[in-house]
């Protein structure tokens, strides 16, 4: 059938298998051209199907020729609805990896559960012996913990209500949006879902089962962003969760002294997770415009291949005073932020297309779901039921 995008505010409810394949292929081609050289051999990627996790899997697989096991939570097609983009991305990734003789297997299920941790451990034992790198790139709205408690993540402030300009994604107009303060249980819920507890549980489970090298590298992704978005991000519920994640890296290093545990603070980019944060999409659209003009705009694959090439596998990993790797260095540079603030003050519905890269924002958005990719014939019939080779 012919698949078209169906956009509802910050989500697209369809995905295009051929477009997702093209997207993965373009990322593979980019990574191969980077000549990364040094890297890991056996990499477990938790949250491997879209955004930063997919870029990490592609960088490990095609930049370093590493074997990868990818964990994610995606839906296959049921014959009526398309699969989710992460499903199609993974099918394409595995096919390309197998063609290139690179090991790639995947597990679809709830990474927070004991069942998926056990399944992963069994697979590592059977096929690898031990993993030498674990990338933690989950972005989830809720988590059932190992005791059966359900936690829900929120995107709210932790102090007073916050009102700012925002992009109404339904019609590209500039509106004012108020984000309400969180109740204590919402802060706690966000920390439980997006903080470091589950990352630690993964590492402990892998250690207990003896399926991770003693000096393995583990990396989780965080975000800080500019002062402009502090009330909703850095000082908001999600920021509290990220501080917990960052602290978990420290706790891990103390508990397992030979383990190299890092948090990488990445750049703001349109992904399924970030498009849902209020106020932030307008910042993205302005940031894209400024960084493209300055000449240092990056997408997920550029960020992660730079992380591998220039940070993770150096003699000593460069970090800030808090021990974090800063991939947001270019985003937070004085020049970029000064220009972002100037544009933010000026932006209105009338001038939003000139002042911000709203077109670039939407191009990234559509491409996440496999649409608007050059070289794909969207008028052709496609089969939406696609198999991931390693999943029955
Ligand atoms: P994303 O939405 O593209 O990817 C999330 C991944 O998690 C997908 O592979 C999804 O299948 C998987 N997932 C979600 N719930 C799951 C579950 N219960 N079990 C198994 N897999 C599950 O998100 P994105 O943006 O790539 O985020 C990844 C990490 O990077 C997050 O920690 C996020 O905070 C961080 N980050 C994102 C930035 C951005 O601007 N997008 C900036 C800096 C950090």
CSV table of C-alpha atoms in Angstrom, one decimal, residues 176-385:
chain,number,residue,atom,x,y,z
A,176,UNK,CA,2.3,31.5,25.0
A,177,UNK,CA,2.5,28.3,26.9
A,178,UNK,CA,2.3,27.8,30.7
A,179,UNK,CA,4.0,24.8,32.3
A,180,UNK,CA,2.6,24.0,35.7
A,181,UNK,CA,4.7,23.0,38.7
A,182,UNK,CA,4.9,19.3,39.6
A,183,UNK,CA,3.6,17.7,42.7
A,184,UNK,CA,6.3,15.9,44.8
A,185,UNK,CA,5.1,12.5,43.5
A,186,UNK,CA,5.5,13.7,39.9
A,187,UNK,CA,9.1,14.7,40.6
A,188,UNK,CA,9.7,11.4,42.2
A,189,UNK,CA,8.0,9.6,39.2
A,190,UNK,CA,10.2,11.4,36.7
A,191,UNK,CA,13.3,10.5,38.6
A,192,UNK,CA,12.3,6.8,38.8
A,193,UNK,CA,11.6,6.7,35.0
A,194,UNK,CA,14.4,8.9,33.6
A,195,UNK,CA,17.0,8.8,36.4
A,196,UNK,CA,19.7,6.3,36.9
A,197,UNK,CA,18.1,3.6,38.9
A,198,UNK,CA,17.4,1.3,36.0
A,199,UNK,CA,20.8,2.0,34.4
A,200,UNK,CA,22.4,0.8,37.7
A,201,UNK,CA,20.1,-2.3,37.8
A,202,UNK,CA,21.3,-3.2,34.3
A,203,UNK,CA,24.9,-2.9,35.2
A,204,UNK,CA,24.4,-4.9,38.4
A,205,UNK,CA,22.5,-7.6,36.6
A,206,UNK,CA,25.3,-7.9,34.0
A,207,UNK,CA,28.0,-7.9,36.7
A,208,UNK,CA,26.1,-10.6,38.8
A,209,UNK,CA,25.8,-12.8,35.7
A,210,UNK,CA,29.5,-12.1,34.8
A,211,UNK,CA,28.6,-11.0,31.3
A,212,UNK,CA,30.4,-7.7,31.3
A,213,UNK,CA,34.1,-7.0,31.1
A,214,UNK,CA,35.6,-5.6,34.3
A,215,UNK,CA,37.0,-2.5,32.5
A,216,UNK,CA,33.9,-2.1,30.3
A,217,UNK,CA,32.7,1.3,29.2
A,218,UNK,CA,29.1,2.4,30.0
A,219,UNK,CA,27.6,5.6,28.8
A,220,UNK,CA,24.2,7.2,29.4
A,221,UNK,CA,22.9,10.4,27.8
A,222,UNK,CA,21.9,13.6,29.5
A,223,UNK,CA,20.9,17.1,28.6
A,224,UNK,CA,21.4,20.5,30.2
A,225,UNK,CA,20.5,23.2,27.6
A,226,UNK,CA,20.5,27.0,27.9
A,227,UNK,CA,19.2,29.2,30.8
A,228,UNK,CA,16.2,30.0,28.6
A,229,UNK,CA,14.8,26.5,29.1
A,230,UNK,CA,16.1,26.0,32.7
A,231,UNK,CA,12.6,26.3,34.3
A,232,UNK,CA,11.2,23.5,32.1
A,233,UNK,CA,14.3,21.4,31.6
A,234,UNK,CA,17.4,21.8,33.8
A,235,UNK,CA,15.4,22.9,36.9
A,236,UNK,CA,12.3,21.0,35.8
A,237,UNK,CA,11.2,17.4,36.7
A,238,UNK,CA,13.3,16.0,33.8
A,239,UNK,CA,16.4,18.0,35.0
A,240,UNK,CA,16.0,16.4,38.4
A,241,UNK,CA,16.0,13.0,36.8
A,242,UNK,CA,19.1,13.8,34.8
A,243,UNK,CA,20.9,15.0,37.9
A,244,UNK,CA,20.1,11.6,39.4
A,245,UNK,CA,21.4,9.9,36.2
A,246,UNK,CA,24.6,11.9,36.4
A,247,UNK,CA,25.1,11.0,40.1
A,248,UNK,CA,24.5,7.3,39.2
A,249,UNK,CA,27.6,7.4,37.0
A,250,UNK,CA,29.6,8.6,40.1
A,251,UNK,CA,28.0,5.8,42.3
A,252,UNK,CA,28.9,3.2,39.6
A,253,UNK,CA,32.5,4.3,39.5
A,254,UNK,CA,32.8,4.0,43.2
A,255,UNK,CA,31.0,0.6,43.3
A,256,UNK,CA,32.9,-0.9,40.3
A,257,UNK,CA,36.3,1.0,40.3
A,258,UNK,CA,37.4,-0.6,37.0
A,259,UNK,CA,34.2,0.2,35.1
A,260,UNK,CA,34.4,3.3,33.0
A,261,UNK,CA,31.0,4.9,33.6
A,262,UNK,CA,30.2,8.2,32.0
A,263,UNK,CA,27.3,10.5,31.2
A,264,UNK,CA,27.5,12.3,27.9
A,265,UNK,CA,25.6,15.6,27.8
A,266,UNK,CA,24.3,15.7,24.2
A,267,UNK,CA,23.0,18.4,22.0
A,268,UNK,CA,19.3,19.3,21.7
A,269,UNK,CA,17.8,17.4,18.7
A,270,UNK,CA,14.4,16.6,17.3
A,271,UNK,CA,13.6,13.0,18.4
A,272,UNK,CA,10.3,11.4,19.4
A,273,UNK,CA,11.2,12.0,23.0
A,274,UNK,CA,12.2,15.6,22.7
A,275,UNK,CA,9.4,16.8,20.4
A,276,UNK,CA,7.0,16.2,23.3
A,277,UNK,CA,8.6,18.7,25.7
A,278,UNK,CA,6.7,22.0,25.8
A,279,UNK,CA,8.5,25.2,24.8
A,280,UNK,CA,11.6,23.3,23.7
A,281,UNK,CA,10.6,22.8,20.0
A,282,UNK,CA,10.8,26.6,19.4
A,283,UNK,CA,14.2,26.6,20.9
A,284,UNK,CA,15.2,23.7,18.6
A,285,UNK,CA,14.0,25.6,15.5
A,286,UNK,CA,15.9,28.7,16.5
A,287,UNK,CA,19.0,26.7,17.5
A,288,UNK,CA,19.0,24.8,14.1
A,289,UNK,CA,18.9,28.1,12.3
A,290,UNK,CA,21.8,29.6,14.3
A,291,UNK,CA,24.0,26.5,14.2
A,292,UNK,CA,23.5,26.0,10.5
A,293,UNK,CA,24.5,29.6,9.9
A,294,UNK,CA,27.5,29.3,12.2
A,295,UNK,CA,28.4,26.0,10.4
A,296,UNK,CA,28.4,23.6,13.3
A,297,UNK,CA,24.9,22.0,13.3
A,298,UNK,CA,24.9,18.3,14.0
A,299,UNK,CA,22.3,15.5,14.0
A,300,UNK,CA,22.3,12.4,16.2
A,301,UNK,CA,24.8,10.5,14.0
A,302,UNK,CA,27.3,13.4,13.9
A,303,UNK,CA,27.1,13.9,17.7
A,304,UNK,CA,27.6,10.2,18.4
A,305,UNK,CA,30.4,9.6,15.9
A,306,UNK,CA,32.2,12.6,17.3
A,307,UNK,CA,31.6,11.2,20.8
A,308,UNK,CA,33.3,7.9,19.8
A,309,UNK,CA,36.1,9.4,17.7
A,310,UNK,CA,37.1,12.4,19.9
A,311,UNK,CA,36.1,11.6,23.4
A,312,UNK,CA,35.4,8.0,24.5
A,313,UNK,CA,38.4,6.1,23.2
A,314,UNK,CA,41.2,8.7,23.9
A,315,UNK,CA,43.9,7.9,26.4
A,316,UNK,CA,42.0,9.9,29.0
A,317,UNK,CA,38.3,10.8,28.4
A,318,UNK,CA,37.9,14.6,28.4
A,319,UNK,CA,35.2,15.7,31.0
A,320,UNK,CA,34.0,18.8,32.8
A,321,UNK,CA,34.6,19.3,36.5
A,322,UNK,CA,31.5,17.1,37.3
A,323,UNK,CA,33.0,14.2,35.3
A,324,UNK,CA,30.5,14.6,32.4
A,325,UNK,CA,31.4,14.4,28.7
A,326,UNK,CA,30.2,17.6,27.0
A,327,UNK,CA,28.9,17.0,23.5
A,328,UNK,CA,26.7,20.1,24.0
A,329,UNK,CA,29.9,22.3,23.8
A,330,UNK,CA,29.0,23.8,20.4
A,331,UNK,CA,25.3,24.3,21.3
A,332,UNK,CA,26.2,26.1,24.5
A,333,UNK,CA,29.0,28.3,23.0
A,334,UNK,CA,28.8,32.0,23.7
A,335,UNK,CA,28.3,32.9,20.1
A,336,UNK,CA,25.5,30.4,19.5
A,337,UNK,CA,23.6,31.2,22.7
A,338,UNK,CA,23.9,35.0,22.1
A,339,UNK,CA,22.3,34.6,18.7
A,340,UNK,CA,19.6,32.3,20.0
A,341,UNK,CA,18.6,34.8,22.7
A,342,UNK,CA,18.5,37.6,20.2
A,343,UNK,CA,16.2,35.6,17.9
A,344,UNK,CA,14.1,34.3,20.8
A,345,UNK,CA,13.3,37.9,21.8
A,346,UNK,CA,12.2,38.8,18.2
A,347,UNK,CA,10.3,35.8,17.1
A,348,UNK,CA,6.6,36.1,16.3
A,349,UNK,CA,4.1,34.2,14.2
A,350,UNK,CA,4.8,36.7,11.4
A,351,UNK,CA,8.6,36.2,11.3
A,352,UNK,CA,9.0,32.6,12.6
A,353,UNK,CA,9.9,31.2,9.2
A,354,UNK,CA,12.7,33.7,8.7
A,355,UNK,CA,14.0,33.8,12.3
A,356,UNK,CA,13.9,30.1,13.0
A,357,UNK,CA,14.6,27.0,10.9
A,358,UNK,CA,11.1,25.8,11.2
A,359,UNK,CA,11.5,24.0,7.9
A,360,UNK,CA,14.6,22.1,9.2
A,361,UNK,CA,12.7,21.2,12.3
A,362,UNK,CA,9.9,19.7,10.3
A,363,UNK,CA,12.2,18.0,7.9
A,364,UNK,CA,13.9,16.2,10.8
A,365,UNK,CA,10.5,15.4,12.3
A,366,UNK,CA,9.2,13.8,9.0
A,367,UNK,CA,12.5,12.0,8.4
A,368,UNK,CA,12.3,10.4,11.9
A,369,UNK,CA,9.2,8.6,10.6
A,370,UNK,CA,10.8,7.7,7.2
A,371,UNK,CA,9.2,10.5,5.2
A,372,UNK,CA,10.7,13.3,3.1
A,373,UNK,CA,13.9,11.3,2.3
A,374,UNK,CA,15.5,12.0,-1.0
A,375,UNK,CA,15.7,9.0,-3.2
A,376,UNK,CA,12.6,7.2,-1.9
A,377,UNK,CA,9.6,6.9,-4.2
A,378,UNK,CA,6.6,7.5,-2.0
A,379,UNK,CA,4.1,6.9,-4.8
A,380,UNK,CA,5.2,3.2,-4.9
A,381,UNK,CA,3.3,0.4,-3.1
A,382,UNK,CA,5.2,-0.9,-0.1
A,383,UNK,CA,4.6,-3.9,2.2
A,384,UNK,CA,4.3,-2.5,5.7
A,385,UNK,CA,4.8,-5.9,7.3
